Coordinates of C-alpha atoms in Angstrom, one line a residue:
X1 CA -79.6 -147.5 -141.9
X2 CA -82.8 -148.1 -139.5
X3 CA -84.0 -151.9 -138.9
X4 CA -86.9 -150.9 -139.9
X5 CA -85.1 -149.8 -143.7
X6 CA -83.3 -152.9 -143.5
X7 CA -86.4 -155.2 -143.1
X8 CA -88.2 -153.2 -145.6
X9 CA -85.3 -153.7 -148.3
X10 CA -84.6 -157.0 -147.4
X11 CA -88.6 -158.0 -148.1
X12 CA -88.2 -155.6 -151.1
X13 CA -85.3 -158.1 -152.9
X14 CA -87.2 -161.6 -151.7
X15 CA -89.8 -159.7 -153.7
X16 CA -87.5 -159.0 -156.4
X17 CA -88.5 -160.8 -159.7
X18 CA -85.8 -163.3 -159.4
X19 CA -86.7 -164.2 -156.5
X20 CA -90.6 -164.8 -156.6
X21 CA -89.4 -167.8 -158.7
X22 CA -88.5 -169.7 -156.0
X23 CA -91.4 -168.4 -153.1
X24 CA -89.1 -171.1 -150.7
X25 CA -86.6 -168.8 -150.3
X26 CA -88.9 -165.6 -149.3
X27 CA -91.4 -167.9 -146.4
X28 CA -88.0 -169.9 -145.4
X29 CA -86.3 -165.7 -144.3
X30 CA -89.9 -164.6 -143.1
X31 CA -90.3 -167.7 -140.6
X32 CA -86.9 -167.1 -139.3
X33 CA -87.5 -163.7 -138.7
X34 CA -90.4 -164.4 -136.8
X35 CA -88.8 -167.3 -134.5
X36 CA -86.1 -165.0 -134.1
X37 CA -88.1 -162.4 -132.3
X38 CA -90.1 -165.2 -130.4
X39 CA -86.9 -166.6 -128.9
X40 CA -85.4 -162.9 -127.8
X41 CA -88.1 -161.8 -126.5
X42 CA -88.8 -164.7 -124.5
X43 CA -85.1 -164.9 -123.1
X44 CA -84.5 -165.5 -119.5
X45 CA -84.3 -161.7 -118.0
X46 CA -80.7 -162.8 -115.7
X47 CA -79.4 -162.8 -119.5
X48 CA -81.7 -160.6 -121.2
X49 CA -82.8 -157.3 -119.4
X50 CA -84.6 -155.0 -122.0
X51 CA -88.1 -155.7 -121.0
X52 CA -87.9 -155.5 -116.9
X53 CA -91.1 -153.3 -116.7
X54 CA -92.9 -155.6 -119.6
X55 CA -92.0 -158.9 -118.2
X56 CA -92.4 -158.0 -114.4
X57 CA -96.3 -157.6 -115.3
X58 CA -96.6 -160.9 -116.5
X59 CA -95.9 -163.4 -113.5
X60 CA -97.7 -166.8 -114.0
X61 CA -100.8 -168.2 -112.7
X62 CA -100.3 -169.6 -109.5
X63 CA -100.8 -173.2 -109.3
X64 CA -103.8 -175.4 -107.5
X65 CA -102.6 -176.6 -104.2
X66 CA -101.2 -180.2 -103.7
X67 CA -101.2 -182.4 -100.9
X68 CA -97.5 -183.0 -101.4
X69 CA -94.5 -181.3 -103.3
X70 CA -92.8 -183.5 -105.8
X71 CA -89.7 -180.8 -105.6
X72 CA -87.3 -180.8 -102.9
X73 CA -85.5 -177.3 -101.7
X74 CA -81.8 -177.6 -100.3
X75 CA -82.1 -174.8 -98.3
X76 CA -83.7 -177.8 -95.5
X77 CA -86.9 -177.9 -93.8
X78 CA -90.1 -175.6 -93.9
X79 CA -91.4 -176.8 -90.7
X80 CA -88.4 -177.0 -87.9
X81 CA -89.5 -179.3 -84.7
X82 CA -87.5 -180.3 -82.0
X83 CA -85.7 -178.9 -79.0
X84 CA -84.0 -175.4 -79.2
X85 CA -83.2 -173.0 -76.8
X86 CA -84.7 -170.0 -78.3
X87 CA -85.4 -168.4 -81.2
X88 CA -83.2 -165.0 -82.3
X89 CA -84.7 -162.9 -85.2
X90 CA -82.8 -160.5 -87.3
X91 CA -84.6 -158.1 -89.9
X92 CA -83.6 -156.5 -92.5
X93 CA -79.7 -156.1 -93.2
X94 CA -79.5 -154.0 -96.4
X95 CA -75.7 -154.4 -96.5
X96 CA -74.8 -153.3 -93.8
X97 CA -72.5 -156.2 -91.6
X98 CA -71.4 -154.4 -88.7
X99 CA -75.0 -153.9 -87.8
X100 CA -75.7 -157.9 -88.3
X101 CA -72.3 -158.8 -86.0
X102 CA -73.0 -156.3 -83.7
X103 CA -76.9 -157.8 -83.5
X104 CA -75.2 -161.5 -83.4
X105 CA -73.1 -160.4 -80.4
X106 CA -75.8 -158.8 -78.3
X107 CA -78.4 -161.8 -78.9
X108 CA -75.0 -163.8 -77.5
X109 CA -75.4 -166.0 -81.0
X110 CA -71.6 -164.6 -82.1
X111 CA -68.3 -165.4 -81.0
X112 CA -67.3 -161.5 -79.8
X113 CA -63.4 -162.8 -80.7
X114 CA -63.7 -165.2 -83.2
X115 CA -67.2 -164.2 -85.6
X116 CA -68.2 -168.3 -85.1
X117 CA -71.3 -169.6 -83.7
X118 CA -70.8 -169.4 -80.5
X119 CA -70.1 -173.0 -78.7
X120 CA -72.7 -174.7 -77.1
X121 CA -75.6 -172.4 -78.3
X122 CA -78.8 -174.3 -79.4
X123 CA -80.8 -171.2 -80.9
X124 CA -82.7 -171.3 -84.3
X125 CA -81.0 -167.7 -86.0
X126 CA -83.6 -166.6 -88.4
X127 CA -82.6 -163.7 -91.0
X128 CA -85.6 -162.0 -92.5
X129 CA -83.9 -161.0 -95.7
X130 CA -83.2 -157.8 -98.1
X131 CA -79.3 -158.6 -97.1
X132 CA -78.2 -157.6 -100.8
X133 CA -79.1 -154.2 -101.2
X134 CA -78.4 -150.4 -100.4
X135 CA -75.1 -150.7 -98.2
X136 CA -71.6 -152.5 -100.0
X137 CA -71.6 -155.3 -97.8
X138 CA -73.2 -158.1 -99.7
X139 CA -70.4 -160.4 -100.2
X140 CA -69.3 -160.9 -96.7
X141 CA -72.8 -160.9 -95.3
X142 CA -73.5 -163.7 -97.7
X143 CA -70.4 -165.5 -96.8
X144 CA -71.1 -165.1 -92.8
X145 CA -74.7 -166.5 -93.0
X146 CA -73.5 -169.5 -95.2
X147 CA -70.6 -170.2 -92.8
X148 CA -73.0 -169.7 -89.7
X149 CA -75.1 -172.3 -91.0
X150 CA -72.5 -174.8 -90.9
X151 CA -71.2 -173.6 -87.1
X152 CA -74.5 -173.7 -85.9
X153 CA -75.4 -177.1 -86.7
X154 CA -72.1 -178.5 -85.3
X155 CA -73.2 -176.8 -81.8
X156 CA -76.9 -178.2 -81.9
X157 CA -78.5 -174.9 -83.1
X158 CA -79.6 -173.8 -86.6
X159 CA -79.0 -170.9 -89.1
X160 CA -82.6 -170.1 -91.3
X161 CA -81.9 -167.1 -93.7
X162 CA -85.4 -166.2 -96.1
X163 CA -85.2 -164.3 -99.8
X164 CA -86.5 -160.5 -99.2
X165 CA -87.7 -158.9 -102.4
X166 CA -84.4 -157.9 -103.5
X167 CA -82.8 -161.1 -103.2
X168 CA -85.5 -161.4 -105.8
X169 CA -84.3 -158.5 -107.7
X170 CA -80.7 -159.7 -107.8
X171 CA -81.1 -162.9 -108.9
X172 CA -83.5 -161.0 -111.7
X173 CA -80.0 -159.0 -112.7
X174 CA -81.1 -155.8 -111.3
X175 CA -79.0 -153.3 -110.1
X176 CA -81.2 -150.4 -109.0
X177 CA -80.8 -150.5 -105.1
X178 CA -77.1 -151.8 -105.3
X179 CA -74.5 -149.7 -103.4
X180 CA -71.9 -148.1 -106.3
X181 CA -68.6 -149.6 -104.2
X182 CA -70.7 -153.2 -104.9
X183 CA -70.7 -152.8 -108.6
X184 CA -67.6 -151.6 -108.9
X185 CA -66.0 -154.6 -106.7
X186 CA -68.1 -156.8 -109.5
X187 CA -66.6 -155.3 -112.2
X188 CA -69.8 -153.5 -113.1
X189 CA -73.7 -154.3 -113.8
X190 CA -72.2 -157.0 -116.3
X191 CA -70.4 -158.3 -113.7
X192 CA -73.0 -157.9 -111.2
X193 CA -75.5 -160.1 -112.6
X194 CA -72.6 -162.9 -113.4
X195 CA -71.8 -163.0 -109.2
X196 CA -75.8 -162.8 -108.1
X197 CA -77.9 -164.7 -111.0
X198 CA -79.0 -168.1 -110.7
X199 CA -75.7 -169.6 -111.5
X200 CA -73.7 -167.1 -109.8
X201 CA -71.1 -167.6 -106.8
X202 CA -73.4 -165.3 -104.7
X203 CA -76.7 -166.2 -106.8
X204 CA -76.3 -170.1 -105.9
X205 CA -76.2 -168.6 -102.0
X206 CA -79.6 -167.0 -102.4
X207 CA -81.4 -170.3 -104.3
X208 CA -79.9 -172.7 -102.2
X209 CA -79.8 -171.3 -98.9
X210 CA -82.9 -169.2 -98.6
X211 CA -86.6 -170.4 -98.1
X212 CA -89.6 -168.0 -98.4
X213 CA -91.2 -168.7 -95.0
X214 CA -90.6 -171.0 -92.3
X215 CA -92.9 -172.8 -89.5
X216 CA -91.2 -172.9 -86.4
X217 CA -93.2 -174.4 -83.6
X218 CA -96.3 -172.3 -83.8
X219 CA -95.0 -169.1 -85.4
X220 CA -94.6 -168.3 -89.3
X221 CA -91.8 -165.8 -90.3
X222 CA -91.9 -164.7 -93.5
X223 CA -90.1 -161.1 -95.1
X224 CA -93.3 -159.4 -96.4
X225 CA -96.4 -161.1 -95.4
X226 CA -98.2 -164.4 -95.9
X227 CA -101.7 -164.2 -97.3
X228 CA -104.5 -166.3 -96.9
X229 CA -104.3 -167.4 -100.4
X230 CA -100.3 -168.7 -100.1
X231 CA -101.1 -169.8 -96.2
X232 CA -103.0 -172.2 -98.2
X233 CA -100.3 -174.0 -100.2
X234 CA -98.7 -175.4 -96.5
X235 CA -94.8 -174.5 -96.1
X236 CA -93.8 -177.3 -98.0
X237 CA -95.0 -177.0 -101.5
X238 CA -95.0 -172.5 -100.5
X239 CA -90.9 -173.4 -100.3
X240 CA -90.2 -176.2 -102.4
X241 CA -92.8 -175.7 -105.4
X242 CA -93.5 -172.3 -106.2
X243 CA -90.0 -170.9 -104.8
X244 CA -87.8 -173.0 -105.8
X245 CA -89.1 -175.1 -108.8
X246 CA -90.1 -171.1 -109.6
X247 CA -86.3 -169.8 -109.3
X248 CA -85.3 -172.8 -112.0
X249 CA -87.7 -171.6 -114.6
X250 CA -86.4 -170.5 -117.8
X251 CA -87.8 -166.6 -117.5
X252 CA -87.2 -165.6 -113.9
X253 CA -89.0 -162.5 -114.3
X254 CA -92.3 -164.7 -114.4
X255 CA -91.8 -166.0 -111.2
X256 CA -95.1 -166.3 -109.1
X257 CA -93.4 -163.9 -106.1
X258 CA -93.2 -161.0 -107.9
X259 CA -96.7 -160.5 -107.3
X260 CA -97.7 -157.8 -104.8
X261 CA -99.7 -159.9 -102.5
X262 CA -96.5 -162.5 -102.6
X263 CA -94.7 -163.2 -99.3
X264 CA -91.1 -161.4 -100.6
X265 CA -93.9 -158.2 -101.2
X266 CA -96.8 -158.3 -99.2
X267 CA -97.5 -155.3 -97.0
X268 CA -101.1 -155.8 -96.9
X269 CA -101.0 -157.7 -93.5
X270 CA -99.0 -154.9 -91.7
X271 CA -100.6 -152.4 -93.4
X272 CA -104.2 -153.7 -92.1
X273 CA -103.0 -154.5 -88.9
X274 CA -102.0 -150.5 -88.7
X275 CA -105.3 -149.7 -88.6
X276 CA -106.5 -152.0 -86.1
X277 CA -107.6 -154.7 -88.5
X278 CA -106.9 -157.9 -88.0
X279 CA -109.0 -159.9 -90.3
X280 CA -106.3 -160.4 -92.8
X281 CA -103.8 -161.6 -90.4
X282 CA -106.4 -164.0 -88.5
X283 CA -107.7 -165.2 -92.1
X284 CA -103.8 -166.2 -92.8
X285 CA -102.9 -168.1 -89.7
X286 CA -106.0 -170.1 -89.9
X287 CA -105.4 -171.1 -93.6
X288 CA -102.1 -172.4 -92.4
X289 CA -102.9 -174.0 -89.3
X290 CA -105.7 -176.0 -91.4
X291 CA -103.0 -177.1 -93.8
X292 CA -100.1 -177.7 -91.3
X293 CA -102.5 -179.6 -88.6
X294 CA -101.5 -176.9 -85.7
X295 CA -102.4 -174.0 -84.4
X296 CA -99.8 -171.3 -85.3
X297 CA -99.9 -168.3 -82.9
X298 CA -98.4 -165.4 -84.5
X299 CA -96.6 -164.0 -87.5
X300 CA -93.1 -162.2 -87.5
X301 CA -91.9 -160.3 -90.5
X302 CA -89.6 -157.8 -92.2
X303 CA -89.9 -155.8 -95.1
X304 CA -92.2 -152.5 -93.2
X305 CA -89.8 -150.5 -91.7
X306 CA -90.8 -149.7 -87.9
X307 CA -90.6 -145.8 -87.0
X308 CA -87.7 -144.8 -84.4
X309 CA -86.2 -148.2 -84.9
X310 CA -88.9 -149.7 -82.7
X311 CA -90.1 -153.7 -83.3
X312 CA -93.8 -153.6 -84.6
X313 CA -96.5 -155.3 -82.7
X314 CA -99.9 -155.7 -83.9
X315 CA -103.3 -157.5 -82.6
X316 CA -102.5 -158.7 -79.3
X317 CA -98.7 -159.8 -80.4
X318 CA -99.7 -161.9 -82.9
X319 CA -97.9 -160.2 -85.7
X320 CA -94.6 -158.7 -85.1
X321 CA -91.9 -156.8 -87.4
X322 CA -88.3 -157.0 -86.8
X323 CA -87.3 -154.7 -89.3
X324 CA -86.4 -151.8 -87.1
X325 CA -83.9 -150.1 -89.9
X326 CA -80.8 -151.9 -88.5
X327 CA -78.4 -150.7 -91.7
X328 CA -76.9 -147.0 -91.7
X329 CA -77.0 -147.3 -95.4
X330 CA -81.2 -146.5 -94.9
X331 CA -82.6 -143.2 -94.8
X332 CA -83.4 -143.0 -90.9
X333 CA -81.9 -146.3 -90.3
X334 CA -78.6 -147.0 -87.9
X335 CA -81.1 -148.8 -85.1
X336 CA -80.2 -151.9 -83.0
X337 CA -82.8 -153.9 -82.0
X338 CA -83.6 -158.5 -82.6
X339 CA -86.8 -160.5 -81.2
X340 CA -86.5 -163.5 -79.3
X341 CA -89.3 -166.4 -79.3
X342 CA -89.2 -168.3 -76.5
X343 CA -89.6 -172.5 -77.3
X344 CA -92.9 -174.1 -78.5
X345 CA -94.6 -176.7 -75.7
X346 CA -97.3 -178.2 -77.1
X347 CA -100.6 -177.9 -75.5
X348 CA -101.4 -180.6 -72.1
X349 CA -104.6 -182.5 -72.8
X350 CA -106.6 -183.7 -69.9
X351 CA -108.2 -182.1 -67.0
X352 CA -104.8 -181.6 -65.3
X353 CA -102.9 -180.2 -68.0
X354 CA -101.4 -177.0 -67.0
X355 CA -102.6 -173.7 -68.8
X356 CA -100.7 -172.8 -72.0
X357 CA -98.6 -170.0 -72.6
X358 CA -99.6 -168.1 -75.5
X359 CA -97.8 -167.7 -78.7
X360 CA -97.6 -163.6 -78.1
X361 CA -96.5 -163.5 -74.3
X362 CA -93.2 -165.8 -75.8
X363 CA -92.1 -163.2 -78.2
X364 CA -89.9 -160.8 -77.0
X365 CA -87.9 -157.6 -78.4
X366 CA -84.3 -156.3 -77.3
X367 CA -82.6 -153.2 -78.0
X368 CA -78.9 -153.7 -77.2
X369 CA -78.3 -149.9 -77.3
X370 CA -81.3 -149.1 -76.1
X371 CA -84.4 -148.4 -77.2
X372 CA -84.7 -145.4 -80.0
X373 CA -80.9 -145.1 -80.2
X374 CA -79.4 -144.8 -83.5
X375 CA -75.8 -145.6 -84.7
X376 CA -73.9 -143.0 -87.0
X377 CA -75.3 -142.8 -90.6
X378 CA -73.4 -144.1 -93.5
X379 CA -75.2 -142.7 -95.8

């Protein structure tokens, strides 16, 4: 029998003549009905995944920005200061983790014998996400960054990994980009969603690990793109607030980052930039150099893949993107390539202070096997 024949007949006996005597009985069923198909619906999507496409249209409002964050990520700081040596940026991994050690060893960040941080190095190793998807290596590349981070700080450097969109995804429970030797090692989609929800042994890695931008020195890197309108929130309540206070919400799939203008989606930046406009870039970086109280230079990101495995450069180096499709798992990808930033020096005042460097001549890309050379495919 349908549910709908079973409602109907179950309505049809509360209406019964017996049972109009006591009209407690019939509002008592009908009310539970009706909280039962309030509470289902409105079930957190990592446990409840029916209504993906519904729920995915209906992010919340974003919030009024605040001065200060009352919530606290663990992942550490949105705004790193300090001394450093350099600054080594990885795109996108896409489970591939021969590609990130081989990276790693090149940029002279990895131990070639031992896969540590290697001793004595003071660089800030910044992963621009979308680790999770496409290729089977997911596990280990989660448990290499988390160990890294550890390593590096011992040695005076730092390990900075951000959420891509499909960090997003996983933590959402879905499993539409995920390699088939991945589900099958997690004991299928069920299993999937157990290791890489909120809770998860992998999921917990994602939340507590990765921010959703970073501020280092005078330079923003972020997966996607940061708009004028998040520039505008500051790192520190963009990270804390509407990241992570978003991630612990009850219905994940109403998460303020699922919109397309969000920095795990945005393409608008790039895709302006393409065309020679740079309004929308310029617009950005002075939102967040109002909020932050410096002037930040340039903007690198991930999430546009670069033709012929070539780093991106846009309006006078001021926006880069590293994702040069490093993982053979990609259609076209198998490419080798990391940026560098040089250190931030703050700007001499006085009529002797010496000229500054700018942000773009400091930023720098590397192509260990050369420049347009692909690895085989493993796809």
């Amino acid at each position: 029998m349908s549910a709908s024949r079973t409602v109907e007949a179950l309505l049809t006996r509360l209406r019964s003549p017996k049972n109009v005597r006591s009209p407690l009985v019939f509002w008592t069923v009908l009310v539970l009905v009706f909280m039962a198909t309030f509470i289902i619906s409105s079930f957190p999507l990592r446990l409840y995944t029916p209504t993906v496409g519904f729920q995915l249209r209906q992010h919340r409002q974003l919030p009024k920005p605040r001065p200060v964050s009352p919530v606290v990520t663990p992942a550490g700081s949105s705004v790193i200061e300090g001394t450093y040596h350099r600054v080594v940026v990885v795109g996108d991994l896409h489970g591939d983790l021969d590609r990130l050690r081989s990276v790693l060893r090149a940029a002279q960040v990895l131990d070639e014998v031992t896969d540590s941080w290697r001793d004595g190095c003071t660089d800030i190793l910044v992963q621009l996400g979308d680790v999770v998807d496409r290729g089977p290596d997911a596990p280990a590349l989660l448990q290499l960054l988390h160990r890294l981070r550890t390593e590096a700080a011992k040695a005076g450097g730092q390990v900075v990994t951000l959420s891509g969109h499909h960090e997003m995804l996983a933590l959402m429970g879905s499993t539409s980009d995920i390699h088939p030797s991945l589900l099958e090692g997690s004991s299928g989609s069920l299993g999937f969603r157990h290791l890489y929800g909120v809770g998860g042994r992998y999921g917990r890695m994602l939340v507590e690990d990765n921010l959703a931008a970073v501020l280092i020195g005078d330079v923003v890197y972020v997966h996607g793109g940061l708009t004028a309108t998040y520039a505008a929130y500051g790192m520190e309540q963009l990270n804390n607030e509407l990241w992570y206070q978003g991630l612990m919400a009850a219905s994940l799939s109403k998460h303020v980052f699922h919109s397309p203008d969000s920095p795990l989606r945005d393409r608008s930046i790039v895709a302006a930039a393409m065309q020679s406009n740079c309004g929308p870039l310029d617009e950005a970086l002075r939102a967040l150099s109002k909020k932050e109280g410096i002037t930040v230079g340039a903007m690198v990101v991930g999430h546009s893949v670069m033709e012929k495995g070539k780093v991106g450069s846009w309006c006078n180096g001021r926006l880069v993107s590293a994702d040069v499709g490093l993982s053979r798992y990609i259609e076209g990808g198998g490419y080798e390539a990391y940026v560098t930033v040089d250190p931030y020096v703050a700007p001499e005042k006085g009529k002797r202070a010496r000229k500054t460097v700018s942000t773009a001549s400091r930023i720098h890309a590397h192509y260990p096997l050369g420049s347009g050379v692909r690895v085989p495919s493993n796809t």
